[in-house]
Short mmCIF file of C-alpha atoms and ligand atoms in Angstrom, two decimals:
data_model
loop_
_atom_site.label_atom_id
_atom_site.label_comp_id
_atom_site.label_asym_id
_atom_site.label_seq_id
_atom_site.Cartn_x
_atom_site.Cartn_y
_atom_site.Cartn_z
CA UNK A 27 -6.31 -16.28 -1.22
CA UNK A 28 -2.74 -15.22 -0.67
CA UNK A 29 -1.27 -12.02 -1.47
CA UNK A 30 2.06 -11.90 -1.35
CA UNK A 31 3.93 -8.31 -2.23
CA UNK A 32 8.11 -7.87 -2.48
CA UNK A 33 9.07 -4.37 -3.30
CA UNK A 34 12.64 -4.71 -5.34
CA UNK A 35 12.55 -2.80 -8.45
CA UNK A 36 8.92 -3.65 -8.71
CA UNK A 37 6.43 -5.33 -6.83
CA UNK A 38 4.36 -8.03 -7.80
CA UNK A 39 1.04 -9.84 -6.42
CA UNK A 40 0.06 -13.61 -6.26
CA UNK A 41 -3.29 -14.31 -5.65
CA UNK A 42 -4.66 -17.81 -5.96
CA UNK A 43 -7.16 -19.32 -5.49
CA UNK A 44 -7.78 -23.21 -6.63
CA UNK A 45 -7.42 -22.29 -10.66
CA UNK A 46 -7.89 -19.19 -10.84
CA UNK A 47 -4.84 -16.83 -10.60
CA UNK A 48 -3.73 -13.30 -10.69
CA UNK A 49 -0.31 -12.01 -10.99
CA UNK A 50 0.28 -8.32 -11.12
CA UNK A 51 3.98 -6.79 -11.89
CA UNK A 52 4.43 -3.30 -10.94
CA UNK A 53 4.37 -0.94 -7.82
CA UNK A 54 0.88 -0.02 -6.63
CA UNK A 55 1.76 3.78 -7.04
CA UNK A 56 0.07 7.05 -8.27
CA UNK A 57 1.64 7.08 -11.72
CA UNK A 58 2.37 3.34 -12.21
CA UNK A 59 2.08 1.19 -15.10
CA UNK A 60 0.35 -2.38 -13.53
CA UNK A 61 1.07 -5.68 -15.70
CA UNK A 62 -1.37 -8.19 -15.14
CA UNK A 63 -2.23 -11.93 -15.56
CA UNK A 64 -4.73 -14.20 -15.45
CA UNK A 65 -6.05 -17.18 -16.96
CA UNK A 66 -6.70 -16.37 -20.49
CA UNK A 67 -10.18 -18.07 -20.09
CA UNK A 68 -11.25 -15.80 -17.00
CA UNK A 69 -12.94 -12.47 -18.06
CA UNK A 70 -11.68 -9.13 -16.48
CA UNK A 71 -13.13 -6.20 -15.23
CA UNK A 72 -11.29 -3.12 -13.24
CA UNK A 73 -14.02 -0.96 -11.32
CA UNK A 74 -16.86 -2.51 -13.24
CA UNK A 75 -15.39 -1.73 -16.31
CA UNK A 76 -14.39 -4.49 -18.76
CA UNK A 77 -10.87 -5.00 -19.90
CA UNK A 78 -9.12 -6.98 -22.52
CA UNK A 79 -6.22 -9.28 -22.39
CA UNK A 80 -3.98 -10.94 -24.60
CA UNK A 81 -4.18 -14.41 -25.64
CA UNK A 82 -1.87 -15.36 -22.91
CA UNK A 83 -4.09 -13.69 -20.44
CA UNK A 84 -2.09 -10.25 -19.76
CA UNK A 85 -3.72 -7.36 -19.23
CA UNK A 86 -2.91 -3.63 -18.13
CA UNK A 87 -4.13 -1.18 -16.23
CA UNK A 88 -2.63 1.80 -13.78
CA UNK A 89 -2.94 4.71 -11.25
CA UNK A 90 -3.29 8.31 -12.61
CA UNK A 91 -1.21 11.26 -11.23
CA UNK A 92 -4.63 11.71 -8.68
CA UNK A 93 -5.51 8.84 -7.74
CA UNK A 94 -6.06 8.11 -4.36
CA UNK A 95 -8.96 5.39 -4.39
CA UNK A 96 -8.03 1.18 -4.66
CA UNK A 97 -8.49 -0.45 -7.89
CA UNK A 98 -11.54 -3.43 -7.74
CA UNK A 99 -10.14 -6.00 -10.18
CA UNK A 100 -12.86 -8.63 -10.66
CA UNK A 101 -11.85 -11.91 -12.10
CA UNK A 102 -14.66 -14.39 -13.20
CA UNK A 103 -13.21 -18.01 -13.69
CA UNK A 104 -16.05 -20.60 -14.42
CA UNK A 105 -18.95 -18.42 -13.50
CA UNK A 106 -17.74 -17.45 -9.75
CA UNK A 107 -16.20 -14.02 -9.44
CA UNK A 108 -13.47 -13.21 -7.62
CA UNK A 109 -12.47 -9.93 -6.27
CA UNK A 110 -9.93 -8.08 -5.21
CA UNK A 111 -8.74 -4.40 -4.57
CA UNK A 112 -5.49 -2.65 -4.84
CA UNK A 113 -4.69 0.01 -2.95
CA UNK A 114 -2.78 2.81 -4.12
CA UNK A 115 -0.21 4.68 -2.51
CA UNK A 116 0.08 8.50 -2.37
CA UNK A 117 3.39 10.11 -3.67
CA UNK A 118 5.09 13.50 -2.44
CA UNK A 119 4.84 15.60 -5.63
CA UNK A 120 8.08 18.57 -5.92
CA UNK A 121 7.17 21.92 -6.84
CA UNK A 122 8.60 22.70 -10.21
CA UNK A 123 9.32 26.47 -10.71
CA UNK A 124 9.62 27.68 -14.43
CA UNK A 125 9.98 31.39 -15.25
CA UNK A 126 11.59 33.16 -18.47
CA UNK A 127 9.33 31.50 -20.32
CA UNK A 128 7.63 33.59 -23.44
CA UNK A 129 4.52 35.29 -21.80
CA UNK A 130 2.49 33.87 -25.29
CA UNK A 131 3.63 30.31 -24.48
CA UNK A 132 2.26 30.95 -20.89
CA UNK A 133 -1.05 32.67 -21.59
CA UNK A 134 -1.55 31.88 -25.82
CA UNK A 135 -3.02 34.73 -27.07
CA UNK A 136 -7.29 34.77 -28.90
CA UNK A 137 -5.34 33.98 -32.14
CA UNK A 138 -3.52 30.82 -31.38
CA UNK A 139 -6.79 29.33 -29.98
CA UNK A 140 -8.01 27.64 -32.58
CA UNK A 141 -4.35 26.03 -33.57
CA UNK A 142 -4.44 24.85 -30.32
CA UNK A 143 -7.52 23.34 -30.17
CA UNK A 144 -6.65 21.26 -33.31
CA UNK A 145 -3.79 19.87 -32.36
CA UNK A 146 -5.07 18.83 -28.91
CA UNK A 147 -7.95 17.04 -31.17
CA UNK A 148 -4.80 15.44 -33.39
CA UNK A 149 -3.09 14.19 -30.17
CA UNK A 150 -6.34 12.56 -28.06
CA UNK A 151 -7.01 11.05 -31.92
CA UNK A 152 -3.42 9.14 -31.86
CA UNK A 153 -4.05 8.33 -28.26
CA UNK A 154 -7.45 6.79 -28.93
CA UNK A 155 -5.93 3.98 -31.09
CA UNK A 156 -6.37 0.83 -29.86
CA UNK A 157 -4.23 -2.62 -31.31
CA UNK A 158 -3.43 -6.06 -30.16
CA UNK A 159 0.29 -5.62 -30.26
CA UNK A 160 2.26 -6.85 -27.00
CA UNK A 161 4.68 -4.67 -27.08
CA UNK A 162 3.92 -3.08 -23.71
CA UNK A 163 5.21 -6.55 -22.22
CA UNK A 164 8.59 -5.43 -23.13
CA UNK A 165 11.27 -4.36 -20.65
CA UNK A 166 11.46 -0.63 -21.95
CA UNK A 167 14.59 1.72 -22.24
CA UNK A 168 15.45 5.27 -21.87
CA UNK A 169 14.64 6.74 -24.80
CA UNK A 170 17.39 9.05 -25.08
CA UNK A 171 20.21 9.45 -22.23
CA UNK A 172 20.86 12.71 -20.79
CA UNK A 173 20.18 14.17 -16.91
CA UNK A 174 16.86 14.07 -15.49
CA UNK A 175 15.44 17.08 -15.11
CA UNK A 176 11.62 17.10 -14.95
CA UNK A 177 9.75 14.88 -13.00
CA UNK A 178 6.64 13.22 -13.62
CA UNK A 179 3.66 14.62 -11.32
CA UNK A 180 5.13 17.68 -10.39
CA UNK A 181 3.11 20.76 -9.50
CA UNK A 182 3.95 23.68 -11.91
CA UNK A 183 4.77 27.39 -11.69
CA UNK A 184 5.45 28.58 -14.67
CA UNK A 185 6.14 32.56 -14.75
CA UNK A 186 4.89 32.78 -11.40
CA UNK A 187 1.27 31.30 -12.48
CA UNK A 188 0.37 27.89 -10.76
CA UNK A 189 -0.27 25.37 -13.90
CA UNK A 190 -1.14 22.06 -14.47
CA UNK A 191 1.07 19.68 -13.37
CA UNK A 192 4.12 18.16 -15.17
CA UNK A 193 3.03 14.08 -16.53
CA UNK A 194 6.76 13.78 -17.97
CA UNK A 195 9.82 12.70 -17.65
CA UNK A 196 12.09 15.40 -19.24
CA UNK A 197 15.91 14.40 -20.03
CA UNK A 198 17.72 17.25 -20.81
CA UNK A 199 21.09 16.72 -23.30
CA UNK A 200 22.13 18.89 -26.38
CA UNK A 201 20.22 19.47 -29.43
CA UNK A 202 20.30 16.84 -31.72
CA UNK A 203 20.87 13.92 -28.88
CA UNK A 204 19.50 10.29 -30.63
CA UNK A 205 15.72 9.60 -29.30
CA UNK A 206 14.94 6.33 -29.79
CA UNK A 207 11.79 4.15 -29.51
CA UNK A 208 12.53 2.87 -25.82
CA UNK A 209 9.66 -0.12 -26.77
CA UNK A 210 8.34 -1.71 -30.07
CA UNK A 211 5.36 -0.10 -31.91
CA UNK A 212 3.70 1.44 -34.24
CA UNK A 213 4.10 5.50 -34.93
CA UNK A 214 0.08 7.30 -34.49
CA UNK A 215 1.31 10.92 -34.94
CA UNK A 216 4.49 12.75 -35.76
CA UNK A 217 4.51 16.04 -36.44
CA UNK A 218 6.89 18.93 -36.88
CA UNK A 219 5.13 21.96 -35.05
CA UNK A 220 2.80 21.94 -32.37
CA UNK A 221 2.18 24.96 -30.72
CA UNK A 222 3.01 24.01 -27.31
CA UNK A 223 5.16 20.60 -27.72
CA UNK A 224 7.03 21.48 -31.35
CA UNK A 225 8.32 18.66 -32.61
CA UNK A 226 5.86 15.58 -31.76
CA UNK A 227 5.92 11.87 -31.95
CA UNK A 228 3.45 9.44 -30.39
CA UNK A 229 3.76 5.30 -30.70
CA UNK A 230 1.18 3.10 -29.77
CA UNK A 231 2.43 0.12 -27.84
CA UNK A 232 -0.60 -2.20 -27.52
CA UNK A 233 -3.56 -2.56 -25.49
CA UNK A 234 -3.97 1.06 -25.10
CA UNK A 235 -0.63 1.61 -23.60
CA UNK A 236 0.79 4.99 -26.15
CA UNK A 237 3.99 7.10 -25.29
CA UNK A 238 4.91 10.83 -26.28
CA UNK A 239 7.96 12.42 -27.31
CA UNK A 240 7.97 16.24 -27.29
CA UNK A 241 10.08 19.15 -27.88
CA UNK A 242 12.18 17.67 -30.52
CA UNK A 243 14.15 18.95 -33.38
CA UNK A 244 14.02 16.11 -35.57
CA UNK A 245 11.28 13.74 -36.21
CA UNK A 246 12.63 11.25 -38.54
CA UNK A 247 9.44 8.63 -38.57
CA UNK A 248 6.02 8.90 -40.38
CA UNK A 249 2.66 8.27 -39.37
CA UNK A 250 1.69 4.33 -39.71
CA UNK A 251 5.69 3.16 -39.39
CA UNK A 252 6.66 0.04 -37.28
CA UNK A 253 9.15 0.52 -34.89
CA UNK A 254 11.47 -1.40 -33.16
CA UNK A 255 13.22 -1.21 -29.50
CA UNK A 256 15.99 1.09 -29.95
CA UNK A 257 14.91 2.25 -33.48
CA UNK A 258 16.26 6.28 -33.73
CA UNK A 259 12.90 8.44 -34.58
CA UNK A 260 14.16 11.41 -33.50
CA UNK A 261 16.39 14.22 -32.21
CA UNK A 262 16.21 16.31 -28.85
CA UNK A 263 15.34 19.98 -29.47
CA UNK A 264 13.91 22.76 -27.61
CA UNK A 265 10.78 23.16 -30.24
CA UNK A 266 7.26 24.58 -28.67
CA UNK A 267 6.98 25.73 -25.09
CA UNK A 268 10.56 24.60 -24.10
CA UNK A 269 13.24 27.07 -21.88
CA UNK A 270 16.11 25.03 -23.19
CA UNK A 271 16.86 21.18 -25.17
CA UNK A 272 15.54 18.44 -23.15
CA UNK A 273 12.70 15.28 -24.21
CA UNK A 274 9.97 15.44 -22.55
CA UNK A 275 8.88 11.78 -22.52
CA UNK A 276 5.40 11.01 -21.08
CA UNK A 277 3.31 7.39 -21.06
CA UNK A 278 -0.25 6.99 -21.33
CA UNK A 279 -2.86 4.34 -21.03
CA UNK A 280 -5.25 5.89 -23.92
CA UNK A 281 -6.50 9.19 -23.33
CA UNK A 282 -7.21 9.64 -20.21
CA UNK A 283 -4.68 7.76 -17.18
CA UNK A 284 -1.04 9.44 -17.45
CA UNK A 285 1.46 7.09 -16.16
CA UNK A 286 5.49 8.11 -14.86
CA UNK A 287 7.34 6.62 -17.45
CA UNK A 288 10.49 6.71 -14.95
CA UNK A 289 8.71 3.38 -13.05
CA UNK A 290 9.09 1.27 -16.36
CA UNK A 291 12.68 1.74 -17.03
CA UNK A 292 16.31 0.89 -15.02
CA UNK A 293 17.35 3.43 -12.87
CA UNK A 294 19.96 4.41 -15.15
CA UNK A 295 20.52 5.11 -19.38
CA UNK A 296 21.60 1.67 -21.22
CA UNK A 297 23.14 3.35 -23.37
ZN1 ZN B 315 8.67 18.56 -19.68
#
């Protein structure tokens, strides 16, 4: 077995071992995206759990915001099973400080409850969907270009009460800044109003992997459209819980591991 690791932009892993291999693209970090493959004939499991790949063998999987324990990625080839865990490394999270926010968008009041509750329900629904598309082998882009100004993972105090933290990137430019689809996919919610994120867009990407688009002022795409790399599907606003115009960008794997967008895309806008 060798395991071999380069940290440039991202890291990758060879292991081999006679015919079986594993190659896995990405940085071993809390937050990061991991692209993996293997021979499509192997099966896959990550900590017992079963995953599946594309007919070329590629696979995903990552490290949540609070992670701290190694992945066991188990690859059977030929009925032996080989094993082998990825450690993951701990990040320095900022403290974000928010105040002047509306004291209803902090604390909702009895009445917005059930509103909330709903579209929570609508967003883990658009998460949930599942498809073969490959799209999340693509090389993504910034979605809109603007400053960075919100960091994924940070800890939040918003009017002075510690919060949840932050799982975007937010990119702060004018109202009515171009956000485009910074992959290919396929559109699972877009809405005009949620309570806390306004105007909303999720895409589906493939294999679980689903991004978010919030705040926005525009949302020019419909539930069920393809989209394209680059495709425009919306406009930056300040809509929902928002102090000023900025996308709030996040990237999931389903519902339940948050990924920092900011690993899967050049250090700088393309455009
Ligand atoms: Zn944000």
């Amino acid at each position: 077995m060798i395991a071999r690791i380069c940290c440039l932009l991202l890291c990758s892993f060879n292991l081999q071992a006679q015919d079986y291999f594993l190659k896995i693209k990405g940085q071993p970090v809390q937050g990061a995206l991991l692209i993996a493959q293997t021979n499509p004939n192997n099966t896959v499991s990550i900590d017992g759990q079963n995953i599946k790949m594309t007919s070329e063998g590629y696979f995903i999987f990552g490290f949540g915001r609070f992670d701290e324990n190694s992945k066991l990625v188990s690859i059977n080839h030929q009925g032996q099973t080989y094993q082998t865990s990825i450690p993951v490394q701990i990040r320095d999270f900022p403290t974000e400080v928010v105040d002047g926010l509306p004291a209803s968008k902090v604390n909702p009041p009895e009445r917005d409850w059930e509103r909330i509750k709903k579209e929570q329900a609508q967003v883990k629904n658009a998460r949930t969907v599942w498809s073969e598309q490959t799209a999340f082998l693509q090389d993504f882009i910034w979605p809109a270009s603007g400053r960075v100004s919100g960091v994924y993972g940070s800890r939040r105090i918003l009017n002075g009460e510690p919060k949840r933290p932050h799982y975007g990137m937010d990119i702060a430019n004018t109202t009515g800044t171009e956000v485009v689809a910074p992959a290919d996919g396929v559109i699972t919610m877009a809405v005009s109003d949620h309570f806390y994120t306004g105007g909303t867009i999720i895409i589906d990407h493939g294999y679980g992997l689903n991004s978010t688009y919030l705040h926005l002022s525009q949302v020019n795409v419909e539930e069920g459209q393809n989209i394209k790399q680059g495709d425009k599907i919306g406009e930056i606003g300040a809509t929902g819980r928002a102090t000023g115009p900025h996308l709030d960008w996040r990237l999931n794997i389903g519902t339940d591991i948050r990924l920092d967008p900011q690993l899967i895309i050049p250090k700088d806008p393309t455009f």
